[in-house]
Tab-separated table of C-alpha atoms and ligand atoms in Angstrom:
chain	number	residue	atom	x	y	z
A	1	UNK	CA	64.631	-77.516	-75.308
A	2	UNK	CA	67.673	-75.195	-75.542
A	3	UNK	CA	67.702	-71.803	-74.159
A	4	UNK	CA	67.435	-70.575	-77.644
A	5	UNK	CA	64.189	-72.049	-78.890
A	6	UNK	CA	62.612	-71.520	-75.578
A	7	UNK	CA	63.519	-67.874	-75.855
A	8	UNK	CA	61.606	-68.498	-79.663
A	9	UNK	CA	58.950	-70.461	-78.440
A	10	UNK	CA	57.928	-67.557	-76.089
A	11	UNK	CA	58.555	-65.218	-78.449
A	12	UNK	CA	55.884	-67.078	-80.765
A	13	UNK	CA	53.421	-67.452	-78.093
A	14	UNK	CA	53.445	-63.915	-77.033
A	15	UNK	CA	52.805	-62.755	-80.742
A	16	UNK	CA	50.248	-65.367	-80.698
A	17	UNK	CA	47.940	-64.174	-77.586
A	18	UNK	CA	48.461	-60.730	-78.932
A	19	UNK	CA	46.689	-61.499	-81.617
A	20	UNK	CA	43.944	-63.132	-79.946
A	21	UNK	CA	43.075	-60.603	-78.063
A	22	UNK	CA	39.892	-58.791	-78.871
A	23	UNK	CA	39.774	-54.759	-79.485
A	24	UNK	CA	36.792	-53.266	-78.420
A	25	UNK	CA	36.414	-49.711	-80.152
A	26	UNK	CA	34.386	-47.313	-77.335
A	27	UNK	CA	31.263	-44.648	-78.842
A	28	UNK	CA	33.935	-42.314	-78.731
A	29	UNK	CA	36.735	-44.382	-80.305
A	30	UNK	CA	38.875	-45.305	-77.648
A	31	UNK	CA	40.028	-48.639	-78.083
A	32	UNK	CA	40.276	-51.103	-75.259
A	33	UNK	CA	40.310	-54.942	-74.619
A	34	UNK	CA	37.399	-55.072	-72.490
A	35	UNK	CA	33.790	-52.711	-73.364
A	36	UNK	CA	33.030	-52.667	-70.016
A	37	UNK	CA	36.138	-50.322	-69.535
A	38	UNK	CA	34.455	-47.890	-72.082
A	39	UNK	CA	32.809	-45.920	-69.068
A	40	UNK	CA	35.879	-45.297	-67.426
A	41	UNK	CA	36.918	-42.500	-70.791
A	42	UNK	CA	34.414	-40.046	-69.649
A	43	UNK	CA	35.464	-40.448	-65.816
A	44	UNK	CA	38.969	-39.852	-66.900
A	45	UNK	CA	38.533	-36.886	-69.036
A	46	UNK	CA	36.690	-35.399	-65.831
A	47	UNK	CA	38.762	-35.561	-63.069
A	48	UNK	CA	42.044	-34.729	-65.379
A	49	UNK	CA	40.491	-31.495	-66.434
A	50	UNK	CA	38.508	-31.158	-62.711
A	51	UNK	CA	40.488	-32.796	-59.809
A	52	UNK	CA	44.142	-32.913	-61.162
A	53	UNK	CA	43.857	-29.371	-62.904
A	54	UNK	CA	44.762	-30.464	-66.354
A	55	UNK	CA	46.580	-33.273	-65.816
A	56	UNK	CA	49.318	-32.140	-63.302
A	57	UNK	CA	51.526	-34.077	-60.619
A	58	UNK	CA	50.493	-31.774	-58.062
A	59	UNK	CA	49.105	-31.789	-54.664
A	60	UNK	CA	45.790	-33.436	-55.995
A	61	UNK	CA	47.423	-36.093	-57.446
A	62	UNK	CA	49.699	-36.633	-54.612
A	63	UNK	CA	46.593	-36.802	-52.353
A	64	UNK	CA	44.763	-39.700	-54.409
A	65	UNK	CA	47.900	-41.417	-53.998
A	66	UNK	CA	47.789	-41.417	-50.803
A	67	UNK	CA	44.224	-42.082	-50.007
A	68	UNK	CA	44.687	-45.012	-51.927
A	69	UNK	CA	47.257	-46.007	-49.554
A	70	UNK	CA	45.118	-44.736	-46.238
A	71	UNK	CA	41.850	-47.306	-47.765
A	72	UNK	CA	43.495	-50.290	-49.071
A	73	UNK	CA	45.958	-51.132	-46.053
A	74	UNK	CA	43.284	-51.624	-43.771
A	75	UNK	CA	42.976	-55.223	-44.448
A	76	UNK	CA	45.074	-57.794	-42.071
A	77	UNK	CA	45.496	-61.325	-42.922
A	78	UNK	CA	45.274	-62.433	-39.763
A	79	UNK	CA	42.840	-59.911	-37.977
A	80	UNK	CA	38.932	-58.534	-38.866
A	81	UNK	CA	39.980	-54.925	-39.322
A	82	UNK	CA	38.484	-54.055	-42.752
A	83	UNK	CA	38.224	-54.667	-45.984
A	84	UNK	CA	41.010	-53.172	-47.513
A	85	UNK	CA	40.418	-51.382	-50.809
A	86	UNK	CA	36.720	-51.002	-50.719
A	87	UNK	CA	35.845	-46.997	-50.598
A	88	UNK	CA	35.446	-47.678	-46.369
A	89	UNK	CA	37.251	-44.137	-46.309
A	90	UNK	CA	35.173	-42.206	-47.960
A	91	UNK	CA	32.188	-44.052	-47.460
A	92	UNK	CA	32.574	-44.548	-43.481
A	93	UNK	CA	34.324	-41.399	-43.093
A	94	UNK	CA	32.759	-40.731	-40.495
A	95	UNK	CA	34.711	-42.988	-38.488
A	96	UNK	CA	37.745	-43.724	-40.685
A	97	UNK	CA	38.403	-39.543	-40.824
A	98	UNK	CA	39.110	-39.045	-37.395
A	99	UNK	CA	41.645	-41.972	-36.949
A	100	UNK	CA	44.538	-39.785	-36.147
A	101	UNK	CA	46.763	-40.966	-39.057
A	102	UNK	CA	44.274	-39.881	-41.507
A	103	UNK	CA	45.097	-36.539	-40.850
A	104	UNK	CA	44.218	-34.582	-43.587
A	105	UNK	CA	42.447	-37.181	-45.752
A	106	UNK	CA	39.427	-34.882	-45.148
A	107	UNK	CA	40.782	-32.660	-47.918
A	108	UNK	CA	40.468	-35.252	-50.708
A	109	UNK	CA	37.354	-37.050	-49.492
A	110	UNK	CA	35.814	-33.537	-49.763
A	111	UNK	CA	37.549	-33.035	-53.286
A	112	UNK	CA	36.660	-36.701	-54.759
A	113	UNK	CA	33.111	-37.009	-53.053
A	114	UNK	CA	31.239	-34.834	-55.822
A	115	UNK	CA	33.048	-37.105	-58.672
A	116	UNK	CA	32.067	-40.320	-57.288
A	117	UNK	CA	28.399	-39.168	-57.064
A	118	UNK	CA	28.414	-38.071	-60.532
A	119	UNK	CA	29.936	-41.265	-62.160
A	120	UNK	CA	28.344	-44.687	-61.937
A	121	UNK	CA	31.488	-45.916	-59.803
A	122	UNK	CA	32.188	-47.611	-56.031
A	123	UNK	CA	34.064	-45.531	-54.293
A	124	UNK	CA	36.830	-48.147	-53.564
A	125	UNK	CA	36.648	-48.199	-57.485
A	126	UNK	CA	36.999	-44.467	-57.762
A	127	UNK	CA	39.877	-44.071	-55.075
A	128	UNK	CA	41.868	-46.768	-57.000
A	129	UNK	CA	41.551	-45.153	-60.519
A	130	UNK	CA	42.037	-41.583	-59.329
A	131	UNK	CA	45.349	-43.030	-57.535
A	132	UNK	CA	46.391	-44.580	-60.796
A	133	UNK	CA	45.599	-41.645	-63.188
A	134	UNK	CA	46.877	-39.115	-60.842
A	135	UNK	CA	50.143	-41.044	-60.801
A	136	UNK	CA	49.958	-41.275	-64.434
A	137	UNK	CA	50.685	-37.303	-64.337
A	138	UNK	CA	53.802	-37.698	-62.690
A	139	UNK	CA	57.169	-37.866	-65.086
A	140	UNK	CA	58.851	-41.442	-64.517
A	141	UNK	CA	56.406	-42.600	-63.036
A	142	UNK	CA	54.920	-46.507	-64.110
A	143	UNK	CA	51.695	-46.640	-66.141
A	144	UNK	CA	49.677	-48.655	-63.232
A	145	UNK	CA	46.824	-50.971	-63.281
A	146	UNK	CA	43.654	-50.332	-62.515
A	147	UNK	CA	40.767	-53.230	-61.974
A	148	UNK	CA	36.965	-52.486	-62.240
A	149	UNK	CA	34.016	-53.765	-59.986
A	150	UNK	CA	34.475	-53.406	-56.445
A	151	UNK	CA	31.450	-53.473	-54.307
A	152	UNK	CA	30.572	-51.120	-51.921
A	153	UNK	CA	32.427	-51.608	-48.547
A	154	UNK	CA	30.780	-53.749	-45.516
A	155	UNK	CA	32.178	-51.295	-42.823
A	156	UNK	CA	34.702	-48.871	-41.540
A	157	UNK	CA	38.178	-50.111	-41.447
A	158	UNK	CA	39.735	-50.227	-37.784
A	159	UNK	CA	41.870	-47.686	-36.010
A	160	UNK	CA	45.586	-48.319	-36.360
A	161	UNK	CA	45.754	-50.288	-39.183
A	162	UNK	CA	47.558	-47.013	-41.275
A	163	UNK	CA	51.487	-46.728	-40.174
A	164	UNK	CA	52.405	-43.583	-38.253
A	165	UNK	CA	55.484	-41.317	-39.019
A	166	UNK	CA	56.512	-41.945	-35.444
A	167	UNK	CA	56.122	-46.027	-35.198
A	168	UNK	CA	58.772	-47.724	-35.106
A	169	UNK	CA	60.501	-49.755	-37.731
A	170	UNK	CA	59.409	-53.392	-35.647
A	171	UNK	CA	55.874	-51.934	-35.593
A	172	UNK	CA	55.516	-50.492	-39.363
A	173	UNK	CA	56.732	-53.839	-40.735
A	174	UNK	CA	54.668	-55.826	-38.965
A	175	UNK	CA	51.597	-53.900	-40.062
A	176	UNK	CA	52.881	-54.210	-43.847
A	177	UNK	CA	53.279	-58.035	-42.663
A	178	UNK	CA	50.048	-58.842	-41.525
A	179	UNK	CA	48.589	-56.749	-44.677
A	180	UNK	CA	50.881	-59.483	-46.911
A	181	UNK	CA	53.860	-57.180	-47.746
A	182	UNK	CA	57.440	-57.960	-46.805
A	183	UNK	CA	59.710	-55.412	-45.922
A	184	UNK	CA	61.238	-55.179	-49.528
A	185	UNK	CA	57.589	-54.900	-50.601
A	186	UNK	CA	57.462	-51.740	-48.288
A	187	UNK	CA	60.165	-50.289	-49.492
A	188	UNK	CA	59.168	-50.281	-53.009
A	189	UNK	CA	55.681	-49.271	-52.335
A	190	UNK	CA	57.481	-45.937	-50.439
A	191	UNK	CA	58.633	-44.795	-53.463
A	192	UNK	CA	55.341	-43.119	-53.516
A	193	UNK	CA	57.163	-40.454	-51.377
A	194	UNK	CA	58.927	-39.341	-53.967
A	195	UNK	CA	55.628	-37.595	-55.536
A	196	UNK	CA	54.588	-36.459	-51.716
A	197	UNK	CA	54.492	-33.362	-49.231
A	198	UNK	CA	53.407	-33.124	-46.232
A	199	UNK	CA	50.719	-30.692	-44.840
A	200	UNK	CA	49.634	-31.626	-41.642
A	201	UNK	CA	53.382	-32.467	-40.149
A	202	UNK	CA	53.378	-28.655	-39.472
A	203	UNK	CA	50.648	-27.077	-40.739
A	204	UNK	CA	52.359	-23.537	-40.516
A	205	UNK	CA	54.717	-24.645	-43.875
A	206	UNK	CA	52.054	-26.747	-46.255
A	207	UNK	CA	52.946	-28.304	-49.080
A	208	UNK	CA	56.636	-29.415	-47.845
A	209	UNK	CA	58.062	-32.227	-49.618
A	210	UNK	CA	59.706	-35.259	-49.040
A	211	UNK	CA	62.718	-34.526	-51.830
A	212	UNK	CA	63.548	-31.912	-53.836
A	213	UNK	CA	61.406	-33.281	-57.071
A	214	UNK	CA	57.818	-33.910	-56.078
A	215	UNK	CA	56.145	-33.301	-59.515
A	216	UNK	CA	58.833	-36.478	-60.780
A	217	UNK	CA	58.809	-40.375	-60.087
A	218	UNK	CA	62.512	-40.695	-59.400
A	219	UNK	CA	64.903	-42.059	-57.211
A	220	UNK	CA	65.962	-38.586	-55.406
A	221	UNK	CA	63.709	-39.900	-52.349
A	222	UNK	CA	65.990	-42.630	-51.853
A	223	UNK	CA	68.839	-40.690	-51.762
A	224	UNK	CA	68.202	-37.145	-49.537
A	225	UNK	CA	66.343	-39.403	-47.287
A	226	UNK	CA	69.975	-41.219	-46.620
A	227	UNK	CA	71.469	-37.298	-46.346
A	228	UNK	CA	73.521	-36.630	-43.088
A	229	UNK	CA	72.380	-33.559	-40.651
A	230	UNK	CA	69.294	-32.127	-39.727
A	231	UNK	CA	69.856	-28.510	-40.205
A	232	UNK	CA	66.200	-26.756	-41.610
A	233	UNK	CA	64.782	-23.519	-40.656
A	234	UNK	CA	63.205	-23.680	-37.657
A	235	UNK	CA	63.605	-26.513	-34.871
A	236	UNK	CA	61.647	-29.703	-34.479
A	237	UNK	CA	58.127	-29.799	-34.822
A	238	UNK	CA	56.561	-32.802	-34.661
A	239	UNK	CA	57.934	-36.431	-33.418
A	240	UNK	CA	57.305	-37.980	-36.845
A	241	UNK	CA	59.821	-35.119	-38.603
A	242	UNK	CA	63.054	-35.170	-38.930
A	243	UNK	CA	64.572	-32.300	-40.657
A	244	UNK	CA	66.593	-32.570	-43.920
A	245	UNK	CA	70.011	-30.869	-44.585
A	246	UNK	CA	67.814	-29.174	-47.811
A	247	UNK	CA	66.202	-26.511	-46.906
A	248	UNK	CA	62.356	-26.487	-47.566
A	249	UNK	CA	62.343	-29.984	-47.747
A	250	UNK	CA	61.128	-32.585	-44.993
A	251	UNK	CA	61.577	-35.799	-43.916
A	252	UNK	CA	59.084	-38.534	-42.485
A	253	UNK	CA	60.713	-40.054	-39.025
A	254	UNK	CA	59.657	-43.389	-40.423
A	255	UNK	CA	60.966	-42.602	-43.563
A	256	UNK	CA	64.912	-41.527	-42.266
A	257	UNK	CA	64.280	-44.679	-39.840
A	258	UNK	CA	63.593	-47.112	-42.945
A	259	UNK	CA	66.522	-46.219	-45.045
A	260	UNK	CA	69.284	-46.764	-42.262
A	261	UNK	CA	67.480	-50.009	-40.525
A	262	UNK	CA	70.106	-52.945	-41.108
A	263	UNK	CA	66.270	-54.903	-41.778
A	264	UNK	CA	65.748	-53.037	-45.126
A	265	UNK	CA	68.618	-50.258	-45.497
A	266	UNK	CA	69.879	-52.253	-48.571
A	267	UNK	CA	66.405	-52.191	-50.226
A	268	UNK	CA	66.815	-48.460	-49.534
A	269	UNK	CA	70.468	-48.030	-51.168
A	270	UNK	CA	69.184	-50.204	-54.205
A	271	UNK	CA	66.412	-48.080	-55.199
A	272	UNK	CA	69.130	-45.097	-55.758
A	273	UNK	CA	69.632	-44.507	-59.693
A	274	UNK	CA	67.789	-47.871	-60.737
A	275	UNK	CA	64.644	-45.855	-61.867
A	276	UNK	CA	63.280	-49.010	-63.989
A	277	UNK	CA	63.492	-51.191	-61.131
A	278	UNK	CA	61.850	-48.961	-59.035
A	279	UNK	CA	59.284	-48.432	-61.608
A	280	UNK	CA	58.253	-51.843	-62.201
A	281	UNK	CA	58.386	-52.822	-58.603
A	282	UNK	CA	56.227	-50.133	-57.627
A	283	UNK	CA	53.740	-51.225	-60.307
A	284	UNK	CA	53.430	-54.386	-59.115
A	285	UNK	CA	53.214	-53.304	-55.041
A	286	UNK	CA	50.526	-50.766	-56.111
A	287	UNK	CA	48.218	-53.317	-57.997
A	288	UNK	CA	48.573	-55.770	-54.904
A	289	UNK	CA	47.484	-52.880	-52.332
A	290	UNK	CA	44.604	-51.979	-54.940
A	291	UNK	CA	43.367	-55.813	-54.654
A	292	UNK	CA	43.185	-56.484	-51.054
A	293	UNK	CA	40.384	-57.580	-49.867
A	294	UNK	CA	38.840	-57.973	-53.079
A	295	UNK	CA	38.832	-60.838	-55.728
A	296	UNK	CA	40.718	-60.466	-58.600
A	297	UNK	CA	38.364	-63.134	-60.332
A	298	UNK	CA	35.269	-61.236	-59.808
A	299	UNK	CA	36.732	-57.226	-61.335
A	300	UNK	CA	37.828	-56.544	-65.263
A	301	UNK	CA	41.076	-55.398	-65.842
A	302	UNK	CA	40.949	-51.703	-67.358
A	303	UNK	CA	44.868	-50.669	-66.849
A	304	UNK	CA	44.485	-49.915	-70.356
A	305	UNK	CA	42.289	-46.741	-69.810
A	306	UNK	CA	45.367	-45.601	-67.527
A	307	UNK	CA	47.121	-43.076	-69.291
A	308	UNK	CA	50.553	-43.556	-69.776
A	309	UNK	CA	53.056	-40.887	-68.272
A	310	UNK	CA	56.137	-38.921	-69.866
A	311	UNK	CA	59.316	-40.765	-69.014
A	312	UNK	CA	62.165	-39.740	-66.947
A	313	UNK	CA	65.302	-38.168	-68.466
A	314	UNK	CA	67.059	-36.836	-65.446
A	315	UNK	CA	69.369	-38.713	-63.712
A	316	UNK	CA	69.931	-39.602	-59.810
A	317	UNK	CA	72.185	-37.153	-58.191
A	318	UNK	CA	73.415	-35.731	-54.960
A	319	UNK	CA	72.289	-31.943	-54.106
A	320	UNK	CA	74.765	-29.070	-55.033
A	321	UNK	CA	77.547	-28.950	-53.178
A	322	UNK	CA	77.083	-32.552	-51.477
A	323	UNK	CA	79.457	-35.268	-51.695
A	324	UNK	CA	79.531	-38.917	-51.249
A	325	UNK	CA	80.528	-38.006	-47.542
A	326	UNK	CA	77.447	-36.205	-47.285
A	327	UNK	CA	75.687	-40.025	-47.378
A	328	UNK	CA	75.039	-41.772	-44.209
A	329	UNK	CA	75.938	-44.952	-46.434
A	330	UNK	CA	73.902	-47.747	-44.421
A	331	UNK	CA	73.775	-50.704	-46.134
A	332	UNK	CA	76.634	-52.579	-45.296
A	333	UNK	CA	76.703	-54.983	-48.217
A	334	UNK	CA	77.155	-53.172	-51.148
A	335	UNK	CA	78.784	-49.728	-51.573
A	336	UNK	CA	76.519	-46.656	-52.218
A	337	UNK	CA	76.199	-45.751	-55.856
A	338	UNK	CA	78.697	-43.725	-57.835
A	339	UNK	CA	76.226	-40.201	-57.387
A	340	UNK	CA	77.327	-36.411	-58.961
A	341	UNK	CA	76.041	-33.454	-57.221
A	342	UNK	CA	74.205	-30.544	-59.075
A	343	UNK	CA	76.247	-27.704	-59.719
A	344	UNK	CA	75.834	-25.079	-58.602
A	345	UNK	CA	75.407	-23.499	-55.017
A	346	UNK	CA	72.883	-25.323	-52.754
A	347	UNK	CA	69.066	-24.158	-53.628
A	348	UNK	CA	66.022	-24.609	-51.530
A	349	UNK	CA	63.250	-27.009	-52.271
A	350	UNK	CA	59.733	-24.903	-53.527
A	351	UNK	CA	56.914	-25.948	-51.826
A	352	UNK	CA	53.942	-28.322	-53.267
A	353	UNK	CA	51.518	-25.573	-54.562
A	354	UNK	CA	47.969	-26.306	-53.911
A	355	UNK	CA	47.980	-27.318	-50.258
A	356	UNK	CA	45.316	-27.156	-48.375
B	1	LIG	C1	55.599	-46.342	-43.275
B	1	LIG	C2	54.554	-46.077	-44.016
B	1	LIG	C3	54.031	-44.685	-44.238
B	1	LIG	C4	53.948	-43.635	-43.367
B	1	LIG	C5	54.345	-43.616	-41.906
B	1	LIG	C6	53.422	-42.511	-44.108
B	1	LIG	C7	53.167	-41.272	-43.581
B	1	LIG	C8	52.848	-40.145	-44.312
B	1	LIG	C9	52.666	-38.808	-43.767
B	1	LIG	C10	52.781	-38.443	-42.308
B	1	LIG	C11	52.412	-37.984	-44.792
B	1	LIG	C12	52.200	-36.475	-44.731
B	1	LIG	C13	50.746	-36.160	-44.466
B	1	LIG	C14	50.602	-34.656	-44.288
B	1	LIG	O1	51.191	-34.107	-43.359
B	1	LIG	O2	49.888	-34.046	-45.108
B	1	LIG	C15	52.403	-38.778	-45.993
B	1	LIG	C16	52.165	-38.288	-47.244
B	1	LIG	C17	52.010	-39.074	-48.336
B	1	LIG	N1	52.044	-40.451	-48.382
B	1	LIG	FE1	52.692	-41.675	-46.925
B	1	LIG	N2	53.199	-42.894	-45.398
B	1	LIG	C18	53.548	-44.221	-45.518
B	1	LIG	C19	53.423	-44.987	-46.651
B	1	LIG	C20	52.842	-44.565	-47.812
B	1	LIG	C21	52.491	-45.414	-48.910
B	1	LIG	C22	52.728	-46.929	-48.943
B	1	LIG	C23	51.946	-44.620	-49.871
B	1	LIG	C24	51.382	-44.986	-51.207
B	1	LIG	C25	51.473	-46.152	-51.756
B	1	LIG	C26	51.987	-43.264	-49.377
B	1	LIG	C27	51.647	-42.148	-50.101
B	1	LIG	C28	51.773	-40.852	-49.639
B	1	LIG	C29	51.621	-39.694	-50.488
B	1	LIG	C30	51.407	-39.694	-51.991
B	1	LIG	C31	51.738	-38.575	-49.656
B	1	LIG	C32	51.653	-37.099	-50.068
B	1	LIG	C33	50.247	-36.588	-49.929
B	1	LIG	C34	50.159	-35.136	-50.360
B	1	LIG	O3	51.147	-34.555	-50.772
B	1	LIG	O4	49.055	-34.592	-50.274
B	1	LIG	N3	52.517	-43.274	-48.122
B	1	LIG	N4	52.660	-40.084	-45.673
């Protein structure tokens, strides 16, 4: 078969299984391949108007995201530490909440707890689809899966299984390892950073984020984490901060450590300005974290109750006043990205509104 009539042959097939599949039209006339996904609409329309405040990219959002993160990675392939994303966070808080890298979590446990008693969902379900919708409020960001039917969780997850800002590179890529991701996979899955602030870092400035667009799904992250210097108000506060030449902006030890590591600094530098690559690899690393521990087989694929979120117009740049000399350029294989700066003189990064 030549290139060309595979290229049809696919093309055929594809229009074919589109039209087998089967439309399901919900009481209230959402449409979706599977009626089982019907109950989701209500649960949607509640924590959009009750937990994200209307639909925003804000701190609530951020903080799904993250919890998402804190309940599905503890899960090892080779070790009984948990059972990865199963609701063991909220539901064995009481143990899970005082592991010292779930500082904070507290706050959205708190927030989600009265939704997941009021709708007929496991809370490892519930974390998962407030992640996704949350993330659906975010410009640029990918429209992401979302899988019904996981059972309530056997027990707490173990201590140490969630990577600290302080680790080390050796240590936070074997964790990502042993939880089946390799160090490209991490990367990609740390573009969740770019809709992030930190809180608990130093409590005395909440909401401080980790670039200077934390309401947008971009590539920004990628690049102000590569930014020389450390100037920022104030002096070091915490061992898993280092401080970013932007003012009111921070970065994540781990983070600054990740992007100039020869093991995935090129990862790093590839992610700047390739927003659909990005996009769709961070789709794919965020439906694998919502599945382990779980079997695919046995939940019902609702990603089409996910709403689907405004795309990105911007495009990648470096901050006012910056130039390419401004980059600690660490891959060593490719050169950095042709980047313009903002005009303008150098601005300061608002905090996250919202924090707790
Ligand atoms: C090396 C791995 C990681 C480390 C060390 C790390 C560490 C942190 C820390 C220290 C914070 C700030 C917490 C605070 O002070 O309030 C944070 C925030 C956040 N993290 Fe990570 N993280 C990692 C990976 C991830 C991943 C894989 C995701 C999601 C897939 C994620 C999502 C988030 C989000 C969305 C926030 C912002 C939360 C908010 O603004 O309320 N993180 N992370």
């Amino acid at each position: 078969m030549s290139f060309k009539s595979l290229v049809t042959f696919l093309a055929l097939t594809t229009t074919a299984s589109a039209a087998l599949i089967r439309r399901v039209t919900c009481p209230d006339g959402n449409i979706v391949e599977n009626g089982a996904c019907c109950a989701l609409f209500p649960v949607l329309t509640d924590i959009q108007a009750n937990l994200f405040k209307g639909g925003v990219c804000g701190e609530d959002a951020h903080s799904a995201l993250r919890i998402a993160f804190h309940d599905a990675i503890g899960f090892s392939l080779t070790k009984n530490v948990g059972g990865g994303a199963d609701g063991s966070i909220v539901v064995f808080g009481s143990t899970e909440l005082a592991f010292h890298a779930n500082g904070g979590i507290d706050d959205i446990v708190a927030a989600q707890k009265p939704f997941i008693a009021a709708h007929n969902l496991s809370a490892g379900d519930f974390i998962q689809f407030a992640s996704a919708v949350g993330v659906s409020n975010c410009i640029g960001a990918p429209r992401l899966d979302f899988f019904l039917g996981r059972p309530p969780p056997l027990g707490p997850a173990a201590d140490l299984t969630v990577p600290e800002p302080f680790d080390s590179v050796t240590s936070i890529l074997a964790r990502f390892k042993d939880a089946g991701f390799e160090p490209v996979e991490a990367v990609a899955l740390l573009a969740s950073h770019s809709i992030a602030a930190a809180d608990q870092i130093d409590p005395t400035i909440p909401g401080t984020p980790f670039d200077s667009t934390p309401g947008t799904f971009d590539t920004q992250f990628f690049i102000e984490t590569l930014l020389k210097g450390t100037a920022f108000p104030g002096t070091g506060r915490n061992p898993g901060e280092v401080m970013s030449p932007l003012q009111g902006e921070m970065r994540l030890l781990s983070d600054f450590s990740l992007a100039r590591d020869p093991r995935t600094a090129c990862f790093w530098q590839a992610a700047v300005n390739h927003e659909d690559a990005v996009r769709a690899a961070f789709k794919f690393e965020m439906a694998k974290l919502s599945l382990l521990g779980q079997n695919k087989r046995n939940l019902i694929d609702c990603s089409d109750v996910i709403p689907i979120p405004k795309p990105f117009t911007g495009t990648a740049h470096l901050p006012a006043g910056a130039s390419l000399s401004d980059v600690e350029v660490s891959c060593k294989l490719f050169p950095f990205p042709t980047l313009t700066a903002d005009p303008g003189p150098a601005t300061s990064v608002a905090p996250v509104p919202g924090a707790h």
